[in-house]
Amino acid sequence: MTAPLPASSPTPAAFAPRRRISMTVVGPILALILLAALGAWLNPNFLSAANITNVLARSAFIGIIAVGMTFVITAGGLDLSVGSMAAFIAGLMIMVMNAALPSMGVGIPIVLLGMGAALLAGLLAGLLNGLLITKLGIEAFIVTLGSMGIYRSLVTWLADGGTLSLDFQLRSFYQPIYYGGIFGVSWPIVVFGLVAILGEIVMRSTVFGRWCAAIGSNEQVAKYSSVKVARVRLATYVMLGLLVGLAVIMYVPRLGSASASTGLLWELEAIAAVIIGGTLLKGGFGRVWGTVVGVLILSLIGNILNLTDLVSPYLNGAIQGLIIVLAVILQREGKSGA
Amino acid sequence: MDEALSAPVLALEGIRRSFGPVEVLHGVDLALRPGRVHALIGENGAGKSTTMKIMAGYQPASAGRLLVGGEEVRFKTMAEAEARGVVMIHQEFNLAEHLTVEQNLFLGRELKRGILLDKAAMRRRTRELLARLDRPLDPDLPVARLSNSDKQMLEIAKALSREARVLIMDEPTAVLTLAETAVLMEQIRALRAAGTAILFTSHKLDEVKALADDLTIMRDGAVVYSGSAEALSPHDMAEAMVGREMSDLFPPKPSLDPAAPLALSVRGLEVPGHASGISFDLRKGEILGVAGLIGAGRTETFEGLCGLRPAHGEIRLFGESVRFRAPSEALAQGVAYLTEDRKTRGLLLAKGMRENLTLQALRKFARILVDRRAEERALDRAVREFDIRAGSRGMLVGNLSGGNQQKLLFAKTLLSEPRVLIADEPTRGVDIGAKQQIYALLRELAAQGLAVVVISSEMQELIGLADRILVMRQGRILGEVAGAEMTEEAVVRYAMGVARHVRPGEIRSEETA
């Protein structure tokens, strides 16, 4: 029921939509291409299928988590607990599978049980973070700083300071989930790819994605626009928890163990990947493809340092840090120029 | 009036300003004289803001001369302008909310003793400055706890402490109540008497009439009137601003169909802490005005009704008993609330028009995925039907003028096809041309069967537009006026509590209005 307004002067001619290539879009891609070119130039093995598969498979854990983190950050939140959460869920999954081994034996059912436990634990952990943030109104930073400490300590306690190891037979049976694949692409890469594509679609073209951006942009406006702010925000944390569970499912078969140092600093790498990809740390705008690029950039740096002896691999962290700061500076320039 | 005017303390001569290829100011002349109040009026987008920003050093002029005390200057920064005694006060205050009155007053120019802050001296100076403005605020109070008018006073005190010779105020009364406006006017008159040159903008022409000595009217980037404010009536000013004959500002009121069904029937609505015992009826096709002073609980009442804050009471919507716990539930039943605060509650300023337009009704544009083309079509329609004027389609909403933002907010709210529309201050900060459009729109919507509530602090607006007016005071409905009874006097009597029993002392603070 939109009544035409009496125009007080002729409306300007319908303006055409226009697109402009901006540094915030091109920047991360350009950086990725440059890094790949640098790697290929420094070491011919860089472009070998084995190395590329290795890089991608190792990126997959952080990548899957970072896709979830993109939604949390876009909606104006933050989750520092994902690394500890991953370690805790990995420990839990191993214990569940070991405990069920005598009654279930080695086979697909016990692996499914373990996967189910990991996803359930992820969902509950995300729910807990989300409820504390939305229902009690505590700052996301504080809540997840707390749960980060709690999960890290719990996994250390469960492992009694040592390592929780999956039963040897189970490990051999479960290993193909990490090392195997389909059409020559290993499963972690396939899953990461699917999560990234789905995430991109959800962010870009669904009501949920739009609402996340609206909430992160201005929570009050979202509320007054009848967006269910608390529910959407809660959903981002639950989704992130589930994705942490999924990453753990891919991770456990790789080493078959979990310890106090599992998933250490994953939260920072995931957040860094999100920011490098062009998502605004204060929320309001996010893009999943950028996050994927960010994850790849971070793992390429590590890989190149390992393959060449130009710079010590110990400086990996320093270079990553530099890239993060550079990415943010570039974003800001892109913004003021737009 | 004395024609032997003193020399201008600040003057613009042939000022031009271009953004890229677009020239927005086409040679503006303007002179501010000491001890005189100068009003600058014009529609949104006429170039008032740009003109003020050039005066205060926020933007450079592309061409033309800026003279301070007869001497040509070029301000590169606002600090340079301030050093020359030219200070601008923004509509959105530049105050650090968590800092105290004193800390804000001396922000960036703290008094020191050695390397430590000289708090005692700053506190003393703060008291002196505020006493000069007749506004003895506690220097240790955090600014977040001040009322809007006190924040305004603090901004003025800040300007005074910088020894302002020229004070530029962008819509100083937009966020003030009647009483606060009266206090501000007194302060402005006192500053004038002390020899300060004052420039202010306002959309309230009666204020301009009451306060200004000199008047400049701008339209489309050029000055169309420059001279004494006394010579023009508010009606003349409005015509000069829009550049055409102003027919009646308000659309004619049709006679109401007495048999029209009740759209909304509220009984005993309680909004804890803000309003209680709210009962009223609203018919289909009717425009119900809600008057009252700021702080009377009008906004809170209707936010409670729409599920935006906790409330309880009996609400019937077209005869059906309903209860809204969240705004989404109200919207699902066709009750939409258009907020008074478009900048922080209504629109995403950092997003484009399309995202803003469809945010509330987004589900209509999506099955699983959002149909972007349908959104673009909706935007085309909204731009056409609501006469939204934007420089380019990709423009951020924050860069639209106030009137165009408000029209976009209307388009957004109406996109969800409500049966009951609650419009809170629908024309705040909007120029007179856009106001007229919005009034016509509301009447047209009512004629189409929408039930409309208009909350407004502008008495003339309610009297001109509404079929009936409820008057609220201190969280209660004190009276209702309709038909020939709808006069400013009747509404004010209820709003001030004079029409009911009066407790002494209770009114005094508001009587200044």
PDB file of N, CA, C and O in Angstrom, chain A residues 10-49:
ATOM      1  N   PRO A  10      10.551  16.944 -10.667  1.00  0.00           N
ATOM      2  CA  PRO A  10      10.740  15.655 -11.339  1.00  0.00           C
ATOM      3  C   PRO A  10      11.849  14.838 -10.686  1.00  0.00           C
ATOM      4  O   PRO A  10      12.872  15.365 -10.265  1.00  0.00           O
ATOM      5  N   THR A  11      11.590  13.551 -10.542  1.00  0.00           N
ATOM      6  CA  THR A  11      12.582  12.653  -9.965  1.00  0.00           C
ATOM      7  C   THR A  11      13.769  12.560 -10.911  1.00  0.00           C
ATOM      8  O   THR A  11      13.575  12.514 -12.117  1.00  0.00           O
ATOM      9  N   PRO A  12      14.967  12.527 -10.378  1.00  0.00           N
ATOM     10  CA  PRO A  12      16.102  12.341 -11.281  1.00  0.00           C
ATOM     11  C   PRO A  12      15.970  11.019 -12.038  1.00  0.00           C
ATOM     12  O   PRO A  12      15.436  10.062 -11.508  1.00  0.00           O
ATOM     13  N   ALA A  13      16.449  11.025 -13.240  1.00  0.00           N
ATOM     14  CA  ALA A  13      16.344   9.824 -14.066  1.00  0.00           C
ATOM     15  C   ALA A  13      16.914   8.630 -13.309  1.00  0.00           C
ATOM     16  O   ALA A  13      17.858   8.750 -12.550  1.00  0.00           O
ATOM     17  N   ALA A  14      16.278   7.476 -13.489  1.00  0.00           N
ATOM     18  CA  ALA A  14      16.713   6.271 -12.784  1.00  0.00           C
ATOM     19  C   ALA A  14      18.204   6.097 -13.002  1.00  0.00           C
ATOM     20  O   ALA A  14      18.685   6.041 -14.124  1.00  0.00           O
ATOM     21  N   PHE A  15      18.915   6.043 -11.897  1.00  0.00           N
ATOM     22  CA  PHE A  15      20.360   5.965 -12.018  1.00  0.00           C
ATOM     23  C   PHE A  15      20.795   4.526 -12.206  1.00  0.00           C
ATOM     24  O   PHE A  15      20.218   3.614 -11.644  1.00  0.00           O
ATOM     25  N   ALA A  16      21.794   4.335 -12.996  1.00  0.00           N
ATOM     26  CA  ALA A  16      22.222   2.973 -13.294  1.00  0.00           C
ATOM     27  C   ALA A  16      23.129   2.464 -12.178  1.00  0.00           C
ATOM     28  O   ALA A  16      23.910   3.212 -11.612  1.00  0.00           O
ATOM     29  N   PRO A  17      22.975   1.176 -11.839  1.00  0.00           N
ATOM     30  CA  PRO A  17      23.901   0.623 -10.862  1.00  0.00           C
ATOM     31  C   PRO A  17      25.312   0.624 -11.446  1.00  0.00           C
ATOM     32  O   PRO A  17      25.488   0.420 -12.638  1.00  0.00           O
ATOM     33  N   ARG A  18      26.268   0.893 -10.606  1.00  0.00           N
ATOM     34  CA  ARG A  18      27.619   0.872 -11.158  1.00  0.00           C
ATOM     35  C   ARG A  18      28.514   0.060 -10.237  1.00  0.00           C
ATOM     36  O   ARG A  18      28.295  -0.036  -9.045  1.00  0.00           O
ATOM     37  N   ARG A  19      29.503  -0.540 -10.827  1.00  0.00           N
ATOM     38  CA  ARG A  19      30.446  -1.335 -10.054  1.00  0.00           C
ATOM     39  C   ARG A  19      31.814  -0.702 -10.185  1.00  0.00           C
ATOM     40  O   ARG A  19      32.180  -0.210 -11.240  1.00  0.00           O
ATOM     41  N   ARG A  20      32.542  -0.749  -9.103  1.00  0.00           N
ATOM     42  CA  ARG A  20      33.882  -0.216  -9.162  1.00  0.00           C
ATOM     43  C   ARG A  20      34.812  -1.279  -8.587  1.00  0.00           C
ATOM     44  O   ARG A  20      34.479  -1.940  -7.617  1.00  0.00           O
ATOM     45  N   ILE A  21      35.937  -1.460  -9.227  1.00  0.00           N
ATOM     46  CA  ILE A  21      36.901  -2.418  -8.701  1.00  0.00           C
ATOM     47  C   ILE A  21      37.594  -1.763  -7.519  1.00  0.00           C
ATOM     48  O   ILE A  21      38.175  -0.693  -7.650  1.00  0.00           O
ATOM     49  N   SER A  22      37.477  -2.375  -6.381  1.00  0.00           N
ATOM     50  CA  SER A  22      38.081  -1.726  -5.224  1.00  0.00           C
ATOM     51  C   SER A  22      39.212  -2.588  -4.691  1.00  0.00           C
ATOM     52  O   SER A  22      39.265  -3.788  -4.876  1.00  0.00           O
ATOM     53  N   MET A  23      40.113  -1.900  -4.016  1.00  0.00           N
ATOM     54  CA  MET A  23      41.299  -2.563  -3.483  1.00  0.00           C
ATOM     55  C   MET A  23      40.910  -3.636  -2.465  1.00  0.00           C
ATOM     56  O   MET A  23      41.579  -4.649  -2.327  1.00  0.00           O
ATOM     57  N   THR A  24      39.788  -3.431  -1.771  1.00  0.00           N
ATOM     58  CA  THR A  24      39.425  -4.415  -0.760  1.00  0.00           C
ATOM     59  C   THR A  24      39.032  -5.732  -1.399  1.00  0.00           C
ATOM     60  O   THR A  24      39.111  -6.777  -0.791  1.00  0.00           O
ATOM     61  N   VAL A  25      38.561  -5.677  -2.641  1.00  0.00           N
ATOM     62  CA  VAL A  25      38.201  -6.918  -3.325  1.00  0.00           C
ATOM     63  C   VAL A  25      39.444  -7.537  -3.955  1.00  0.00           C
ATOM     64  O   VAL A  25      39.710  -8.728  -3.817  1.00  0.00           O
ATOM     65  N   VAL A  26      40.198  -6.704  -4.651  1.00  0.00           N
ATOM     66  CA  VAL A  26      41.341  -7.217  -5.418  1.00  0.00           C
ATOM     67  C   VAL A  26      42.503  -7.577  -4.488  1.00  0.00           C
ATOM     68  O   VAL A  26      43.194  -8.560  -4.708  1.00  0.00           O
ATOM     69  N   GLY A  27      42.672  -6.797  -3.430  1.00  0.00           N
ATOM     70  CA  GLY A  27      43.825  -6.944  -2.556  1.00  0.00           C
ATOM     71  C   GLY A  27      44.138  -8.363  -2.122  1.00  0.00           C
ATOM     72  O   GLY A  27      45.222  -8.882  -2.408  1.00  0.00           O
ATOM     73  N   PRO A  28      43.207  -9.025  -1.425  1.00  0.00           N
ATOM     74  CA  PRO A  28      43.511 -10.366  -0.934  1.00  0.00           C
ATOM     75  C   PRO A  28      43.839 -11.342  -2.064  1.00  0.00           C
ATOM     76  O   PRO A  28      44.765 -12.154  -1.942  1.00  0.00           O
ATOM     77  N   ILE A  29      43.099 -11.239  -3.183  1.00  0.00           N
ATOM     78  CA  ILE A  29      43.342 -12.166  -4.292  1.00  0.00           C
ATOM     79  C   ILE A  29      44.738 -11.928  -4.869  1.00  0.00           C
ATOM     80  O   ILE A  29      45.497 -12.863  -5.132  1.00  0.00           O
ATOM     81  N   LEU A  30      45.040 -10.649  -5.030  1.00  0.00           N
ATOM     82  CA  LEU A  30      46.348 -10.275  -5.559  1.00  0.00           C
ATOM     83  C   LEU A  30      47.461 -10.816  -4.659  1.00  0.00           C
ATOM     84  O   LEU A  30      48.448 -11.384  -5.128  1.00  0.00           O
ATOM     85  N   ALA A  31      47.273 -10.647  -3.360  1.00  0.00           N
ATOM     86  CA  ALA A  31      48.274 -11.122  -2.414  1.00  0.00           C
ATOM     87  C   ALA A  31      48.455 -12.631  -2.535  1.00  0.00           C
ATOM     88  O   ALA A  31      49.580 -13.144  -2.505  1.00  0.00           O
ATOM     89  N   LEU A  32      47.343 -13.328  -2.693  1.00  0.00           N
ATOM     90  CA  LEU A  32      47.410 -14.792  -2.819  1.00  0.00           C
ATOM     91  C   LEU A  32      48.172 -15.187  -4.068  1.00  0.00           C
ATOM     92  O   LEU A  32      49.058 -16.058  -4.045  1.00  0.00           O
ATOM     93  N   ILE A  33      47.871 -14.524  -5.194  1.00  0.00           N
ATOM     94  CA  ILE A  33      48.548 -14.834  -6.453  1.00  0.00           C
ATOM     95  C   ILE A  33      50.046 -14.545  -6.335  1.00  0.00           C
ATOM     96  O   ILE A  33      50.891 -15.356  -6.735  1.00  0.00           O
ATOM     97  N   LEU A  34      50.374 -13.398  -5.746  1.00  0.00           N
ATOM     98  CA  LEU A  34      51.775 -13.031  -5.578  1.00  0.00           C
ATOM     99  C   LEU A  34      52.523 -14.071  -4.736  1.00  0.00           C
ATOM    100  O   LEU A  34      53.627 -14.487  -5.070  1.00  0.00           O
ATOM    101  N   LEU A  35      51.858 -14.495  -3.657  1.00  0.00           N
ATOM    102  CA  LEU A  35      52.485 -15.490  -2.791  1.00  0.00           C
ATOM    103  C   LEU A  35      52.728 -16.795  -3.541  1.00  0.00           C
ATOM    104  O   LEU A  35      53.794 -17.405  -3.422  1.00  0.00           O
ATOM    105  N   ALA A  36      51.717 -17.212  -4.316  1.00  0.00           N
ATOM    106  CA  ALA A  36      51.856 -18.461  -5.065  1.00  0.00           C
ATOM    107  C   ALA A  36      52.989 -18.340  -6.071  1.00  0.00           C
ATOM    108  O   ALA A  36      53.809 -19.251  -6.232  1.00  0.00           O
ATOM    109  N   ALA A  37      53.059 -17.175  -6.751  1.00  0.00           N
ATOM    110  CA  ALA A  37      54.121 -16.969  -7.730  1.00  0.00           C
ATOM    111  C   ALA A  37      55.483 -16.988  -7.043  1.00  0.00           C
ATOM    112  O   ALA A  37      56.436 -17.615  -7.522  1.00  0.00           O
ATOM    113  N   LEU A  38      55.547 -16.344  -5.886  1.00  0.00           N
ATOM    114  CA  LEU A  38      56.796 -16.311  -5.137  1.00  0.00           C
ATOM    115  C   LEU A  38      57.228 -17.727  -4.757  1.00  0.00           C
ATOM    116  O   LEU A  38      58.382 -18.114  -4.915  1.00  0.00           O
ATOM    117  N   GLY A  39      56.236 -18.515  -4.277  1.00  0.00           N
ATOM    118  CA  GLY A  39      56.536 -19.891  -3.885  1.00  0.00           C
ATOM    119  C   GLY A  39      57.055 -20.697  -5.052  1.00  0.00           C
ATOM    120  O   GLY A  39      58.060 -21.419  -4.938  1.00  0.00           O
ATOM    121  N   ALA A  40      56.398 -20.565  -6.200  1.00  0.00           N
ATOM    122  CA  ALA A  40      56.792 -21.327  -7.377  1.00  0.00           C
ATOM    123  C   ALA A  40      58.190 -20.922  -7.832  1.00  0.00           C
ATOM    124  O   ALA A  40      58.985 -21.752  -8.290  1.00  0.00           O
ATOM    125  N   TRP A  41      58.499 -19.648  -7.687  1.00  0.00           N
ATOM    126  CA  TRP A  41      59.800 -19.148  -8.130  1.00  0.00           C
ATOM    127  C   TRP A  41      60.910 -19.640  -7.198  1.00  0.00           C
ATOM    128  O   TRP A  41      62.001 -20.002  -7.629  1.00  0.00           O
ATOM    129  N   LEU A  42      60.597 -19.697  -5.906  1.00  0.00           N
ATOM    130  CA  LEU A  42      61.610 -20.081  -4.931  1.00  0.00           C
ATOM    131  C   LEU A  42      61.870 -21.579  -4.917  1.00  0.00           C
ATOM    132  O   LEU A  42      62.968 -22.033  -4.642  1.00  0.00           O
ATOM    133  N   ASN A  43      60.822 -22.340  -5.157  1.00  0.00           N
ATOM    134  CA  ASN A  43      60.975 -23.788  -5.069  1.00  0.00           C
ATOM    135  C   ASN A  43      60.061 -24.480  -6.066  1.00  0.00           C
ATOM    136  O   ASN A  43      58.847 -24.359  -5.984  1.00  0.00           O
ATOM    137  N   PRO A  44      60.652 -25.205  -7.019  1.00  0.00           N
ATOM    138  CA  PRO A  44      59.834 -25.852  -8.058  1.00  0.00           C
ATOM    139  C   PRO A  44      58.854 -26.872  -7.477  1.00  0.00           C
ATOM    140  O   PRO A  44      57.821 -27.152  -8.089  1.00  0.00           O
ATOM    141  N   ASN A  45      59.173 -27.401  -6.290  1.00  0.00           N
ATOM    142  CA  ASN A  45      58.271 -28.386  -5.706  1.00  0.00           C
ATOM    143  C   ASN A  45      56.971 -27.760  -5.212  1.00  0.00           C
ATOM    144  O   ASN A  45      56.014 -28.453  -4.911  1.00  0.00           O
ATOM    145  N   PHE A  46      56.994 -26.433  -5.129  1.00  0.00           N
ATOM    146  CA  PHE A  46      55.853 -25.737  -4.529  1.00  0.00           C
ATOM    147  C   PHE A  46      54.550 -26.081  -5.242  1.00  0.00           C
ATOM    148  O   PHE A  46      53.515 -26.308  -4.626  1.00  0.00           O
ATOM    149  N   LEU A  47      54.622 -26.113  -6.592  1.00  0.00           N
ATOM    150  CA  LEU A  47      53.391 -26.332  -7.348  1.00  0.00           C
ATOM    151  C   LEU A  47      53.065 -27.814  -7.549  1.00  0.00           C
ATOM    152  O   LEU A  47      52.130 -28.141  -8.245  1.00  0.00           O
ATOM    153  N   SER A  48      53.853 -28.705  -6.935  1.00  0.00           N
ATOM    154  CA  SER A  48      53.555 -30.132  -7.105  1.00  0.00           C
ATOM    155  C   SER A  48      52.232 -30.468  -6.440  1.00  0.00           C
ATOM    156  O   SER A  48      51.809 -29.837  -5.468  1.00  0.00           O
ATOM    157  N   ALA A  49      51.567 -31.482  -6.996  1.00  0.00           N
ATOM    158  CA  ALA A  49      50.256 -31.863  -6.477  1.00  0.00           C
ATOM    159  C   ALA A  49      50.349 -32.212  -5.001  1.00  0.00           C
ATOM    160  O   ALA A  49      49.477 -31.874  -4.205  1.00  0.00           O
TER     161      ALA A  49
END
